Coordinates of C-alpha atoms in Angstrom, one line a residue:
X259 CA 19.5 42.2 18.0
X260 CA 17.0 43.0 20.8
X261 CA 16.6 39.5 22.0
X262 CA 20.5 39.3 22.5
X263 CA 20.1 42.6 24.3
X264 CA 17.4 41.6 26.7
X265 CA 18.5 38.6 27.7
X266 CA 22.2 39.8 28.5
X267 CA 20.9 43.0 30.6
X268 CA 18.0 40.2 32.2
X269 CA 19.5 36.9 32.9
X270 CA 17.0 35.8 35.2
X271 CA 13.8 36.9 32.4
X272 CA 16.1 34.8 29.8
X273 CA 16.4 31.8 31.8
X274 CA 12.4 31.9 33.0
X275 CA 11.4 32.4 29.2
X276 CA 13.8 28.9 28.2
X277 CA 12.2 27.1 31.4
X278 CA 8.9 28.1 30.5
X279 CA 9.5 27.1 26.9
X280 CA 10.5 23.7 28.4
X281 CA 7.7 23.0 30.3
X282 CA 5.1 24.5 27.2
X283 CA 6.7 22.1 25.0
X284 CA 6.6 19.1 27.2
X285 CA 3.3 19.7 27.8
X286 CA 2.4 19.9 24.3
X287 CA 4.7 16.6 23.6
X288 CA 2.5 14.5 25.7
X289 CA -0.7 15.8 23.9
X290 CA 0.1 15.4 20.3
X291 CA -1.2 12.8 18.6
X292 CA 1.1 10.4 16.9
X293 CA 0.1 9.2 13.0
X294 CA 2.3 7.6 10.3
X295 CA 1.5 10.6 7.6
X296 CA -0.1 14.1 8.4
X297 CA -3.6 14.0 8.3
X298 CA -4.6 15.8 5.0
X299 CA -8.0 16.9 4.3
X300 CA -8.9 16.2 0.4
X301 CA -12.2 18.9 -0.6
X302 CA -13.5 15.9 -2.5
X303 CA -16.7 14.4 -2.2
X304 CA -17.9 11.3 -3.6
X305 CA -21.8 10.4 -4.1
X306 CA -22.8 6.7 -5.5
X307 CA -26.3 5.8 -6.4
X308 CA -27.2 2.1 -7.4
X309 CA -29.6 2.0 -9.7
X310 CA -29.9 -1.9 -10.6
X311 CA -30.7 -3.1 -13.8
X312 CA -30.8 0.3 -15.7
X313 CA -28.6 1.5 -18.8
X314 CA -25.6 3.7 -18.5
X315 CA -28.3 6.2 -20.3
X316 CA -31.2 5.4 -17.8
X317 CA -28.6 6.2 -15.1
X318 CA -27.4 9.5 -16.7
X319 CA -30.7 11.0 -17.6
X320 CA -32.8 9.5 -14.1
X321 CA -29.4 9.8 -11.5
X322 CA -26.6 11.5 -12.4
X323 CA -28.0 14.8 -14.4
X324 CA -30.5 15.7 -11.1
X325 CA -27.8 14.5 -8.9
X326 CA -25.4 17.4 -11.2
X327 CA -28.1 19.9 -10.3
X328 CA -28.6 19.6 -7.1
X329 CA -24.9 19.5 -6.0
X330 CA -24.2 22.3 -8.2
X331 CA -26.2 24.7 -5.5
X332 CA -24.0 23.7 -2.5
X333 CA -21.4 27.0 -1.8
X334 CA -17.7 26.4 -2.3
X335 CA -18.3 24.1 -5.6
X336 CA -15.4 24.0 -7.9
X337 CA -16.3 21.1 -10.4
X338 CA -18.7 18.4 -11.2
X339 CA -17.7 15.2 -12.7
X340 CA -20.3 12.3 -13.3
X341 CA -19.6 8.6 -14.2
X342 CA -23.1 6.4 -15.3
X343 CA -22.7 2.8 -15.8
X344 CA -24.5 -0.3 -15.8
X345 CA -26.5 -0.4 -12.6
X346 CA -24.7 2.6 -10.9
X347 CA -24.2 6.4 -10.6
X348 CA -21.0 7.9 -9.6
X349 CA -20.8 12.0 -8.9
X350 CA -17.6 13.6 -7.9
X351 CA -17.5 17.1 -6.2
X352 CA -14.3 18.9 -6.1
X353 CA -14.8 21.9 -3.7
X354 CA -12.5 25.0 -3.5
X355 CA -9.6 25.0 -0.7
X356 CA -10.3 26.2 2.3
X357 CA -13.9 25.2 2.3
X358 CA -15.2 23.2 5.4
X359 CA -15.8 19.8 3.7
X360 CA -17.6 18.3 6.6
X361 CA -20.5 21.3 6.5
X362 CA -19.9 20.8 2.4
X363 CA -21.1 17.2 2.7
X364 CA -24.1 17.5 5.3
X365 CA -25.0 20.6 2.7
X366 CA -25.2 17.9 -0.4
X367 CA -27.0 15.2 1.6
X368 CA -29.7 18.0 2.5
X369 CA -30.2 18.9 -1.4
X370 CA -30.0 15.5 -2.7
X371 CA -32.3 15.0 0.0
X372 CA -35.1 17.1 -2.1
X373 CA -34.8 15.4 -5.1
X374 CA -34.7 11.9 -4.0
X375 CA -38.3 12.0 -4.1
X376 CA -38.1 12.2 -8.2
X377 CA -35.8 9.0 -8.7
X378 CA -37.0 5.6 -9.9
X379 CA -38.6 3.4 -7.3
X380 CA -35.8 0.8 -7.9
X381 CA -33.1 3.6 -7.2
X382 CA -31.3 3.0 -3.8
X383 CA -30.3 5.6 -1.4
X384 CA -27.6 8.0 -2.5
X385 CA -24.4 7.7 -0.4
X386 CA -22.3 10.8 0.3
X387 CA -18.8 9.9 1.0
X388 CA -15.7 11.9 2.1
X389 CA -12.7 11.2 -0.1
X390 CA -9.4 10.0 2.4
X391 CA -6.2 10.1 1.4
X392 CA -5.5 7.8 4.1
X393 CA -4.3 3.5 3.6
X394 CA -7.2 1.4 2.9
X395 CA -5.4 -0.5 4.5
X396 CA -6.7 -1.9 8.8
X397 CA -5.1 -0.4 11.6
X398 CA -5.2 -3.3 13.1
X399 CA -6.1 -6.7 12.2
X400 CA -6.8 -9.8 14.5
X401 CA -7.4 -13.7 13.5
X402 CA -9.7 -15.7 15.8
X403 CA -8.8 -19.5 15.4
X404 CA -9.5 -22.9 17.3
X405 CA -8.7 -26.9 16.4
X406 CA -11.8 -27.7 17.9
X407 CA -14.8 -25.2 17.8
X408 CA -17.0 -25.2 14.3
X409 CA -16.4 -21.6 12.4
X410 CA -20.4 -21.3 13.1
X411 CA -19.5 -21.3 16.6
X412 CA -16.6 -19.5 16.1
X413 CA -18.4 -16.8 14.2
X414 CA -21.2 -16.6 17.0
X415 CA -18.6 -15.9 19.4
X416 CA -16.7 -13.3 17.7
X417 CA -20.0 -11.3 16.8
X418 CA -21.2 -11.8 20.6
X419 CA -18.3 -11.3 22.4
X420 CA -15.0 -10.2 21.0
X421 CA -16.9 -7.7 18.5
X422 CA -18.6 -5.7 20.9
X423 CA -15.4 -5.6 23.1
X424 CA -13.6 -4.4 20.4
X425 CA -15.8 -1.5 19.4
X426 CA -15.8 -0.4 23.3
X427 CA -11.8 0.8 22.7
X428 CA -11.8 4.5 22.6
X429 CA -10.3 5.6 18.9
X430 CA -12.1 2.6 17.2
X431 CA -14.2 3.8 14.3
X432 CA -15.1 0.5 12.4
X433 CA -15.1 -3.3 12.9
X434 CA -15.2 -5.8 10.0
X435 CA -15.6 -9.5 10.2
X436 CA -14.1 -11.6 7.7
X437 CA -14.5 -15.2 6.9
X438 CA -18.0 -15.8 9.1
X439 CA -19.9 -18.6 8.4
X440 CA -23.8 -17.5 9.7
X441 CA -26.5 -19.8 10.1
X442 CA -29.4 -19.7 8.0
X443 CA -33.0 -21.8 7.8
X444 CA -32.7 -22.9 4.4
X445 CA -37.4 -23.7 3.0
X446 CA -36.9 -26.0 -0.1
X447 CA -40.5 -26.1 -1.2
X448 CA -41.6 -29.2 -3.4
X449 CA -43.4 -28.2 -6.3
X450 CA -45.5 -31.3 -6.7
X451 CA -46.9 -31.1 -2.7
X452 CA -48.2 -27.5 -3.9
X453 CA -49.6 -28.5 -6.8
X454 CA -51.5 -31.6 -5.3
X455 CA -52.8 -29.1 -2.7
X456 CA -53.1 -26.2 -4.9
X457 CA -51.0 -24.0 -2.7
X458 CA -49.2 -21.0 -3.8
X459 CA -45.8 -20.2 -3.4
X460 CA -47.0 -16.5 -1.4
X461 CA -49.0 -18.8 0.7
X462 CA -46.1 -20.5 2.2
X463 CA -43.9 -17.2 2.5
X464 CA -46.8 -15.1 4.1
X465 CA -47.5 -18.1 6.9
X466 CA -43.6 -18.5 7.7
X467 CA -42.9 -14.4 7.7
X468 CA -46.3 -14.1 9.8
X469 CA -45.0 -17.1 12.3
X470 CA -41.5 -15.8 12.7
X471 CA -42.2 -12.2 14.2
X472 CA -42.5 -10.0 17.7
X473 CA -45.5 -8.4 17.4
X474 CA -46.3 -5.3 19.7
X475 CA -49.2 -5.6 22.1
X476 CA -49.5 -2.3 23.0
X477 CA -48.9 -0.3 26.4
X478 CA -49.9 -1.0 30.2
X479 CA -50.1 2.2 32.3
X480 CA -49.8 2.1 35.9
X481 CA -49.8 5.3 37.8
X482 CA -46.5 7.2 36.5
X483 CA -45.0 4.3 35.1
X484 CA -45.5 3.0 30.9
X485 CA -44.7 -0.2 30.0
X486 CA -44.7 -1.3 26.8
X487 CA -46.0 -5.1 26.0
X488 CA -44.2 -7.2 23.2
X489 CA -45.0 -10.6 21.8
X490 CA -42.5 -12.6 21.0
X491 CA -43.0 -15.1 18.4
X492 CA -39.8 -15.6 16.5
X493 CA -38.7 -19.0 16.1
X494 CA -35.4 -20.4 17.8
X495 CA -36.0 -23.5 17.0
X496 CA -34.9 -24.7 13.5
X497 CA -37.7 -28.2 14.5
X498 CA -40.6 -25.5 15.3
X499 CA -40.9 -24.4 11.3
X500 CA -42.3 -27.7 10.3
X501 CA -45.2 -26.8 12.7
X502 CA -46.0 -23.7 10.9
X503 CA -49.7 -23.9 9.3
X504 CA -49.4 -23.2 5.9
X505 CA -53.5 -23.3 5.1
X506 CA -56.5 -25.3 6.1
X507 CA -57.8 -28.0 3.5
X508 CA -60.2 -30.5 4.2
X509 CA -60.9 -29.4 7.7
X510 CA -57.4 -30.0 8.8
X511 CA -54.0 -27.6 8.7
X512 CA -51.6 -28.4 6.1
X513 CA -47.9 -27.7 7.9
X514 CA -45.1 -26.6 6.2
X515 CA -43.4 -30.0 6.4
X516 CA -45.9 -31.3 4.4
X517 CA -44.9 -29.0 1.6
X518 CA -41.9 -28.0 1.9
X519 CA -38.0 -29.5 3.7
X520 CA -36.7 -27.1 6.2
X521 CA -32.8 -27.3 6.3
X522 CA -30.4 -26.3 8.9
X523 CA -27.8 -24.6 6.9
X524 CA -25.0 -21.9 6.6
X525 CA -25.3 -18.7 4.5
X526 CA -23.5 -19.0 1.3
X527 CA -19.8 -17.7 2.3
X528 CA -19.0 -14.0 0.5
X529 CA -15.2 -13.9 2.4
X530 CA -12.9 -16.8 3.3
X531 CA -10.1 -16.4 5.8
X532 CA -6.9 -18.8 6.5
X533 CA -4.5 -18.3 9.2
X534 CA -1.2 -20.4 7.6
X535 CA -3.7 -22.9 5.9
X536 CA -5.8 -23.1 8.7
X537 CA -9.5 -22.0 8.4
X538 CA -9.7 -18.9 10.9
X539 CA -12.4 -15.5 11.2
X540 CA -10.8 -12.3 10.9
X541 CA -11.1 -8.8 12.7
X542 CA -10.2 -5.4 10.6
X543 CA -10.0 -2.7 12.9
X544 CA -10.0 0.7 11.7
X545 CA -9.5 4.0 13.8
X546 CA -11.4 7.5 13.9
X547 CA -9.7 10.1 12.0
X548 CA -8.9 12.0 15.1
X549 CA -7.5 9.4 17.3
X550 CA -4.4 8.8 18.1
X551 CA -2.8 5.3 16.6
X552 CA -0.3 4.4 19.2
X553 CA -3.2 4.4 22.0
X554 CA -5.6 2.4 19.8
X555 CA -2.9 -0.1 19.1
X556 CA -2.2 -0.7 22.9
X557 CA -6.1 -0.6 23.9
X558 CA -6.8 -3.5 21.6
X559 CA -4.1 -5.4 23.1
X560 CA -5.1 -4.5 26.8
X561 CA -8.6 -6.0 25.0
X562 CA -7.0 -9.5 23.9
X563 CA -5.5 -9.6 27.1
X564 CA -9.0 -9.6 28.9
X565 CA -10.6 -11.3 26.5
X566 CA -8.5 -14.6 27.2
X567 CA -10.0 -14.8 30.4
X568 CA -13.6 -15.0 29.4
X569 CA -12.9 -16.8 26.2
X570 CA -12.6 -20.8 26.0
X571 CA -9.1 -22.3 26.5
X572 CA -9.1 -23.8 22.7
X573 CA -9.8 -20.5 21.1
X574 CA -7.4 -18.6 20.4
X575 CA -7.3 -14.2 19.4
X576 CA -3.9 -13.6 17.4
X577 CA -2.7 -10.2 16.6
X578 CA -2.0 -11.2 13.0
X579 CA -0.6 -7.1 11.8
X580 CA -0.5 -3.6 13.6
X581 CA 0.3 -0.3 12.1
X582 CA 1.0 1.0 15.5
X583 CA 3.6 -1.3 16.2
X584 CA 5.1 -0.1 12.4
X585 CA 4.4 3.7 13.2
X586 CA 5.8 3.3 17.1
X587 CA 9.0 1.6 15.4
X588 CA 9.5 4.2 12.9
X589 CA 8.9 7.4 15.1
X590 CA 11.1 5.8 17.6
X591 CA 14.3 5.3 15.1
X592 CA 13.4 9.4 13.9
X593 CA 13.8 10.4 17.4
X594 CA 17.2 8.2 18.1
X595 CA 18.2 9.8 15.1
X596 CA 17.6 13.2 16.0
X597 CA 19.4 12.3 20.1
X598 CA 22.4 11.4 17.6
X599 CA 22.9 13.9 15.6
X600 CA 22.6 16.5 19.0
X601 CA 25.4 14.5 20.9
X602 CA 27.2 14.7 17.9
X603 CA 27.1 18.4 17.3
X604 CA 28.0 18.6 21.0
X605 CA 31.0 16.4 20.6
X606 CA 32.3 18.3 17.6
X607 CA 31.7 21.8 19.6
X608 CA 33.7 20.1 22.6
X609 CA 36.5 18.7 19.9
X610 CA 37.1 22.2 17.9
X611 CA 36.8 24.4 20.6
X612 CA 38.2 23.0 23.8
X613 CA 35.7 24.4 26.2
X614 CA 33.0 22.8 28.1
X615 CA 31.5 25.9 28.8
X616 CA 30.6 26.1 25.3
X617 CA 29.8 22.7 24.9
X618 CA 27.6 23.2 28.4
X619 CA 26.1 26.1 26.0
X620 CA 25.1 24.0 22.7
X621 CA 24.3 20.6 24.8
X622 CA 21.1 23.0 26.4
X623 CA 20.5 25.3 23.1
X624 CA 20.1 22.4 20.9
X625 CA 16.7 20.3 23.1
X626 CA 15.6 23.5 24.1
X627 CA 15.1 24.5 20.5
X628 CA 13.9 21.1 19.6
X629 CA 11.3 21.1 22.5
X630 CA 10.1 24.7 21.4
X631 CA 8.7 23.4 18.0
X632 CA 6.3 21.1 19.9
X633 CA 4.5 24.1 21.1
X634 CA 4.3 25.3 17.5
X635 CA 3.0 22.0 16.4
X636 CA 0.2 21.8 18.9
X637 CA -0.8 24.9 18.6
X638 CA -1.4 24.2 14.9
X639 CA -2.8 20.9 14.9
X640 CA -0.1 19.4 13.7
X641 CA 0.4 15.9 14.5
X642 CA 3.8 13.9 15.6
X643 CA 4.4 11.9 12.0
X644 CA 7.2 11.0 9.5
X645 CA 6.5 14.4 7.8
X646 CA 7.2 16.5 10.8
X647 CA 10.0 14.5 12.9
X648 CA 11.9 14.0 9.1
X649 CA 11.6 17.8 8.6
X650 CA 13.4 18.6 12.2
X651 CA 16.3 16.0 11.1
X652 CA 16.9 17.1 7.1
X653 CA 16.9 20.7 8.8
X654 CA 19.4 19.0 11.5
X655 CA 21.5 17.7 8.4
X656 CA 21.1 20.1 6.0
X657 CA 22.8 22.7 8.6
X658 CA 24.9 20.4 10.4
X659 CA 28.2 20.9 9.0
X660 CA 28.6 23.8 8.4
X661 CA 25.9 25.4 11.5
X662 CA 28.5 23.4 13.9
X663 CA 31.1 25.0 12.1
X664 CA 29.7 28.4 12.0
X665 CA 28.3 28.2 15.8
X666 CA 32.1 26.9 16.7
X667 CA 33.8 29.7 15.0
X668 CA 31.4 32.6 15.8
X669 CA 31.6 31.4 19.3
X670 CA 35.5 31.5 19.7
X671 CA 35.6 34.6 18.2
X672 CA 33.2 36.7 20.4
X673 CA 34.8 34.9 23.4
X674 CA 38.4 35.8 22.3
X675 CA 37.4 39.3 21.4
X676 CA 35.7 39.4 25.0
X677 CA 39.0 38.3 26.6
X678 CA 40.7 41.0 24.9
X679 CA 37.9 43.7 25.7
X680 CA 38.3 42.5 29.4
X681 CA 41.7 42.6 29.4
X682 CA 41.5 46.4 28.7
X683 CA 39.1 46.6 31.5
X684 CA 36.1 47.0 29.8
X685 CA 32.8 45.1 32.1
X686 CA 31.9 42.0 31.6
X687 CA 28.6 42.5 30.6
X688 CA 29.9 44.8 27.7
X689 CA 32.4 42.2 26.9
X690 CA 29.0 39.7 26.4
X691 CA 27.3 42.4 24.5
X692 CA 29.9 42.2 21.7
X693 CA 28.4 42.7 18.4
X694 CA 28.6 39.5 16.4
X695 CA 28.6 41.2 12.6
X696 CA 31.2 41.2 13.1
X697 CA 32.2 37.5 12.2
X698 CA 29.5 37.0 10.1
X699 CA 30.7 38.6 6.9
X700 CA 32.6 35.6 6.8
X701 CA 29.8 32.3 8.1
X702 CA 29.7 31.0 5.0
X703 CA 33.3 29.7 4.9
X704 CA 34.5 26.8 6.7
X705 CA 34.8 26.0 9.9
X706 CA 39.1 26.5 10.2
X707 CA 38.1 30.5 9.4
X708 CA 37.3 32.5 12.5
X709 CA 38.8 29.3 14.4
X710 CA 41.8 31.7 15.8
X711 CA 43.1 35.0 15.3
X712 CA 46.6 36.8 16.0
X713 CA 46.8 38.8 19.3
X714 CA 46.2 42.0 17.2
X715 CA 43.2 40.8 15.5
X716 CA 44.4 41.3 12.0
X717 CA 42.5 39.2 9.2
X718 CA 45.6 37.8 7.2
X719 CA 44.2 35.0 5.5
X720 CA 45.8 32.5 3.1
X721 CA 44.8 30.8 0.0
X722 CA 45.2 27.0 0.8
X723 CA 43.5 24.7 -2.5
X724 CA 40.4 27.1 -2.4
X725 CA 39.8 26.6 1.4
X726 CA 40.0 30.1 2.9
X727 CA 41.9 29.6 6.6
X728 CA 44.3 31.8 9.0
X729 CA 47.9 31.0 9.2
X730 CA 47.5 30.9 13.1
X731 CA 44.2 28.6 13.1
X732 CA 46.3 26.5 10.5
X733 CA 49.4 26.5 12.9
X734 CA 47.1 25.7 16.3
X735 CA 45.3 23.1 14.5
X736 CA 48.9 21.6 13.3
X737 CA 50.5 21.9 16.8
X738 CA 47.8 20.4 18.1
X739 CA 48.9 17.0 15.8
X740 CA 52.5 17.6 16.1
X741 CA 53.4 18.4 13.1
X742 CA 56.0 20.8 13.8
X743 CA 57.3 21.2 9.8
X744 CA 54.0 22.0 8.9
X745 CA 53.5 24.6 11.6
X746 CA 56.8 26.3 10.7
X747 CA 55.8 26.2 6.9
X748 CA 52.3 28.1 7.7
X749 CA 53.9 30.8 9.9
X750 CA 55.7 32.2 7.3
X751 CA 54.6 34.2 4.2
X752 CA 53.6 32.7 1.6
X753 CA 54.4 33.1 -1.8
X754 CA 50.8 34.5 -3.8
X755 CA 48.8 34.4 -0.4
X756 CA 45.9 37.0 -0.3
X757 CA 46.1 39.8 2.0
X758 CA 42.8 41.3 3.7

């Protein structure tokens, strides 16, 4: 081939091009971003309208059916499937491959968009979302935990502090609190108290919504500088909403003590979280799309770390499951795989043929070759995942008995055919140049085939229980053991062998 050619008539350009490989693929190592799976973009989109209280045929005819036509105008549509039940819309766009879903989506919002307008006054906002293939699953997920402080607390502290830490981690795309117990002002109003002073129900809720508000005050100029005045007027204190004047009567205010109990109180819980029995708020963390999972993982540790110092001794951030820590495990046993299979081949060259030049020879070919394919991958997008790493070791297994075999034996026999050439003077460059067809009729035998030949290069092969072998490999490889009897058997002709 050319590439055999060149590089034996420019040994220096050959061994520039392989260092330059080297460092490319280095280079590109250190930039590819490690995942779990290959990131695979799905042209599905999803769109979900609530629509509460409405028929499955309210929803069809007012939702779905304008939602159909809308969608159906957006370029790269393939097909249009609609679900309408009880309360809720659900439109599913399937575009054609190779269309730019991201542009696809922003395209959809823009013509649902026109027709929102048209909907039911009780119909909610449409939401457009991408369909993942990825785990629902968190990246990450943390438990925040102490003996002594009050989940309200607790829940206070994670929203104020360890929250807005977390979301500062480059490669974070979302946050989720689970368990949090949030205060609320509970008003029970007493019916009878209204009714003696002929109060409505409005009344009360107008006076507390007007009572608990900033209210803008407008704008003071000053030369070149605006500043914009605000009056703040919501409450903080749970005691001040017994104060609130509900309505004058009789020449006096009528507070909202008077008619109704105002009540320090917790939301009504919609998650519960326990830690090993133990009542406990937890953090889901999951990454952007494009970041990389390993980095994420070790930024919201570096997070905890700092957060202990700024946190109270009694509370407590536990990393309570990682997918990092899973992905880093699994990549790093792919890659000790693949380091054992090279030293491997390497040791089977070395054993079969003898030479450390030729072992010298595989022990660079084999990283150098594994090092190119990073180029290839970062030059694609490609990420460093189970897919990719798996590929490079079935490839590594699926050719490595017989590639070491066939490597081994092609080897030997260009050398030994090079000895020969140079013993009859040819140069040695010729001697490299040798043309290597002519072993390869024969690379899909085993490895005992091209392992030796006689000192005239005849092909005199023998038929040993379907394994295709020289006498003189045979007799080398049994010498090598000792087994004289057996060496003296092969050596002679045998009765029925096949001649070449």
């Amino acid at each position: 081939m050319w590439v055999t050619r060149v590089s034996i008539n420019n040994p220096v350009f050959a061994t520039m091009v392989m260092v330059g490989i080297v460092v490319l693929g280095l280079f590109s190592y250190a930039r590819l971003r490690v995942e779990q799976m290959p990131d695979v973009s799905l042209p599905f989109v999803d769109i979900e309208t609530a629509y509460p209280g409405a028929s499955p045929e309210v929803v069809e005819s007012d939702v779905s059916k304008p939602i159909e036509y809308a969608v159906n105008t957006v370029s790269g549509v393939k097909r249009i499937y609609s679900n309408s039940r009880e309360g809720r819309s659900q439109v599913f766009v399937e575009f054609r491959l190779g269309t730019e879903v991201t542009r696809a989506i922003q395209d959809a919002r823009d013509k649902i968009a026109l027709v929102r307008p048209n909907f039911p006054r009780d119909v909610k906002d449409p939401q457009v979302i991408r369909v993942e293939i990825e785990d629902n699953r968190p990246t990450i997920s943390l438990a925040v935990l102490s003996p002594t402080v009050e989940l309200r607390e607790l829940t206070s502290l994670t929203d104020q502090t360890i929250v807005k830490a977390i979301e500062n981690i480059p490669g974070v795309a979302q946050v989720i609190v689970n368990g949090r117990v949030t205060r609320q002002i509970l008003i029970q109003i007493k019916p009878s108290a209204l009714t003696s002073l002929g109060i409505g129900v409005d009344q009360v809720m107008t006076a507390v919504q007007n009572a608990n508000q900033d209210v803008p005050a407008g704008r003071i100029t000053r030369g070149h500088n605006d500043s914009i005045v605000r009056v703040e007027g919501k409450i903080k204190d749970p005691a001040q909403f017994s104060r609130i004047i509900v309505a004058q009567q009789g020449g006096g205010p009528v507070y909202l003590s008077q008619v109704a109990d105002v009540i320090d109180g917790e939301k009504e819980l919609d998650s519960i979280s326990r830690i090993n029995g133990r009542p406990s708020i937890t953090i889901d963390i999951r990454k952007a799309q494009d970041a990389n999972i390993i980095e994420t993982g070790r930024g919201v540790r570096e997070a905890i770390e700092s957060l202990k110092a700024r946190l109270p001794q009694d509370v407590e951030v536990r990393l309570v499951y990682s997918q990092a820590d899973q992905v880093e495990a699994s990549v790093a046993q792919v890659k000790a795989t693949i380091v054992e299979g090279a030293l491997l081949t390497v040791l089977i060259v070395f054993l079969f043929l003898h030479s450390w030049r030729s072992t010298i020879i595989t022990g660079l070919t084999l990283p150098i070759a594994v090092i190119a394919t990073f180029i290839a991958l970062y030059a694609f997008g490609f990420t460093l995942n189970m897919m990719t790493l798996r590929r490079d070791r079935r490839a590594r297994e699926h050719r490595a008995p017989p590639g070491e075999g066939q490597d081994a034996s092609c080897g030997g026999a260009r050398r030994h055919r090079r000895d020969r050439a140079r013993g009859h003077g040819h140069h040695l460059r010729h001697c490299r140049g040798v043309r290597a067809d002519r072993v390869h009729e024969g690379h899909r035998r085993p490895v005992l085939l091209p392992v030796r030949l006689d000192s005239s290069g005849r092909r005199a092969g023998v038929s040993v229980r379907q394994f295709h072998a020289r006498s003189d490999a045979l007799l080398g490889l049994a010498r090598s053991r000792g087994l004289a009897l057996f060496a003296r058997a092969l050596a002679r002709p045998l009765h029925g062998s096949r001649r070449t």
